[in-house]
Amino acid sequence: GRRRVGCTWSFMSTADRIAELRAIMTTHGLTRGDVARMLGLTPRPGGSHGTVDGWLSGARGMPAAKLELIGMKAPGWKTSRQVV
């Protein structure tokens, strides 16, 4: 997969950040609810969160630090959540 080096996240446009978030989600099989939980947010009953929905729709700007955190947590997220 694609990997960012250094602090290039902060130089991405809003559209590029949305595309990068979607790519991370697709690559790692993540739902909107997964992304919310990664950030310590509680998904609503439908499985999403307004903040994540706002980022994906482009209605809210996504902080570079949040995208970077999601990018770091995503690779092991699903396997770390499986019940043994």
Short mmCIF file of C-alpha atoms in Angstrom, two decimals:
data_model
loop_
_atom_site.label_atom_id
_atom_site.label_comp_id
_atom_site.label_asym_id
_atom_site.label_seq_id
_atom_site.Cartn_x
_atom_site.Cartn_y
_atom_site.Cartn_z
CA GLY A 1 0.00 0.00 0.00
CA ARG A 2 0.88 3.65 -0.13
CA ARG A 3 2.89 5.04 2.73
CA ARG A 4 3.50 8.66 3.57
CA VAL A 5 6.90 9.75 4.83
CA GLY A 6 7.52 12.59 7.25
CA CYS A 7 4.87 15.26 7.60
CA THR A 8 3.47 15.27 4.06
CA TRP A 9 -0.05 14.76 5.51
CA SER A 10 -0.16 18.45 6.46
CA PHE A 11 0.50 19.56 2.89
CA MET A 12 -2.38 17.57 1.39
CA SER A 13 -5.48 19.33 0.08
CA THR A 14 -8.87 18.54 1.60
CA ALA A 15 -9.77 16.46 -1.45
CA ASP A 16 -6.50 14.52 -1.15
CA ARG A 17 -7.11 13.87 2.55
CA ILE A 18 -10.60 12.54 1.80
CA ALA A 19 -9.18 10.31 -0.94
CA GLU A 20 -6.43 9.10 1.40
CA LEU A 21 -8.95 8.32 4.17
CA ARG A 22 -11.12 6.38 1.71
CA ALA A 23 -8.04 4.49 0.45
CA ILE A 24 -7.02 3.57 4.00
CA MET A 25 -10.55 2.40 4.77
CA THR A 26 -10.76 0.31 1.60
CA THR A 27 -7.29 -1.19 1.96
CA HIS A 28 -7.90 -2.30 5.54
CA GLY A 29 -11.63 -3.09 5.31
CA LEU A 30 -12.56 -0.38 7.79
CA THR A 31 -16.03 1.00 8.36
CA ARG A 32 -16.90 4.55 9.38
CA GLY A 33 -17.54 3.16 12.85
CA ASP A 34 -14.06 1.62 12.93
CA VAL A 35 -12.53 5.00 12.08
CA ALA A 36 -14.58 6.66 14.83
CA ARG A 37 -13.48 4.06 17.40
CA MET A 38 -9.82 4.50 16.40
CA LEU A 39 -10.14 8.12 17.44
CA GLY A 40 -11.91 7.36 20.71
CA LEU A 41 -15.32 8.44 19.40
CA THR A 42 -18.50 6.47 20.06
CA PRO A 43 -20.33 5.52 16.85
CA ARG A 44 -24.07 6.12 16.86
CA PRO A 45 -26.45 3.15 16.47
CA GLY A 46 -26.18 3.29 12.66
CA GLY A 47 -22.46 2.56 12.99
CA SER A 48 -20.99 5.91 12.01
CA HIS A 49 -20.15 9.23 13.65
CA GLY A 50 -20.92 12.77 12.52
CA THR A 51 -17.26 13.77 12.53
CA VAL A 52 -16.24 10.93 10.22
CA ASP A 53 -19.28 11.54 7.98
CA GLY A 54 -18.35 15.22 7.79
CA TRP A 55 -14.79 14.40 6.75
CA LEU A 56 -15.86 11.95 4.07
CA SER A 57 -18.44 14.35 2.63
CA GLY A 58 -15.99 17.24 2.64
CA ALA A 59 -18.28 19.29 4.91
CA ARG A 60 -15.62 19.34 7.66
CA GLY A 61 -11.90 19.71 7.32
CA MET A 62 -9.90 16.72 8.47
CA PRO A 63 -6.87 17.54 10.62
CA ALA A 64 -3.64 16.09 9.25
CA ALA A 65 -2.83 14.60 12.66
CA LYS A 66 -6.09 12.60 12.66
CA LEU A 67 -5.37 11.21 9.20
CA GLU A 68 -1.86 10.30 10.27
CA LEU A 69 -3.17 8.54 13.39
CA ILE A 70 -5.73 6.57 11.37
CA GLY A 71 -2.97 5.63 8.92
CA MET A 72 -0.82 4.29 11.76
CA LYS A 73 -3.61 2.39 13.52
CA ALA A 74 -5.33 0.95 10.44
CA PRO A 75 -2.96 -1.92 9.57
CA GLY A 76 -3.57 -3.83 12.81
CA TRP A 77 -7.03 -2.55 13.68
CA LYS A 78 -9.19 -5.48 12.52
CA THR A 79 -6.88 -8.18 13.87
CA SER A 80 -6.50 -6.45 17.23
CA ARG A 81 -10.30 -6.40 17.62
CA GLN A 82 -10.96 -10.08 16.92
CA VAL A 83 -12.20 -12.14 19.84
CA VAL A 84 -9.98 -15.16 20.49
#
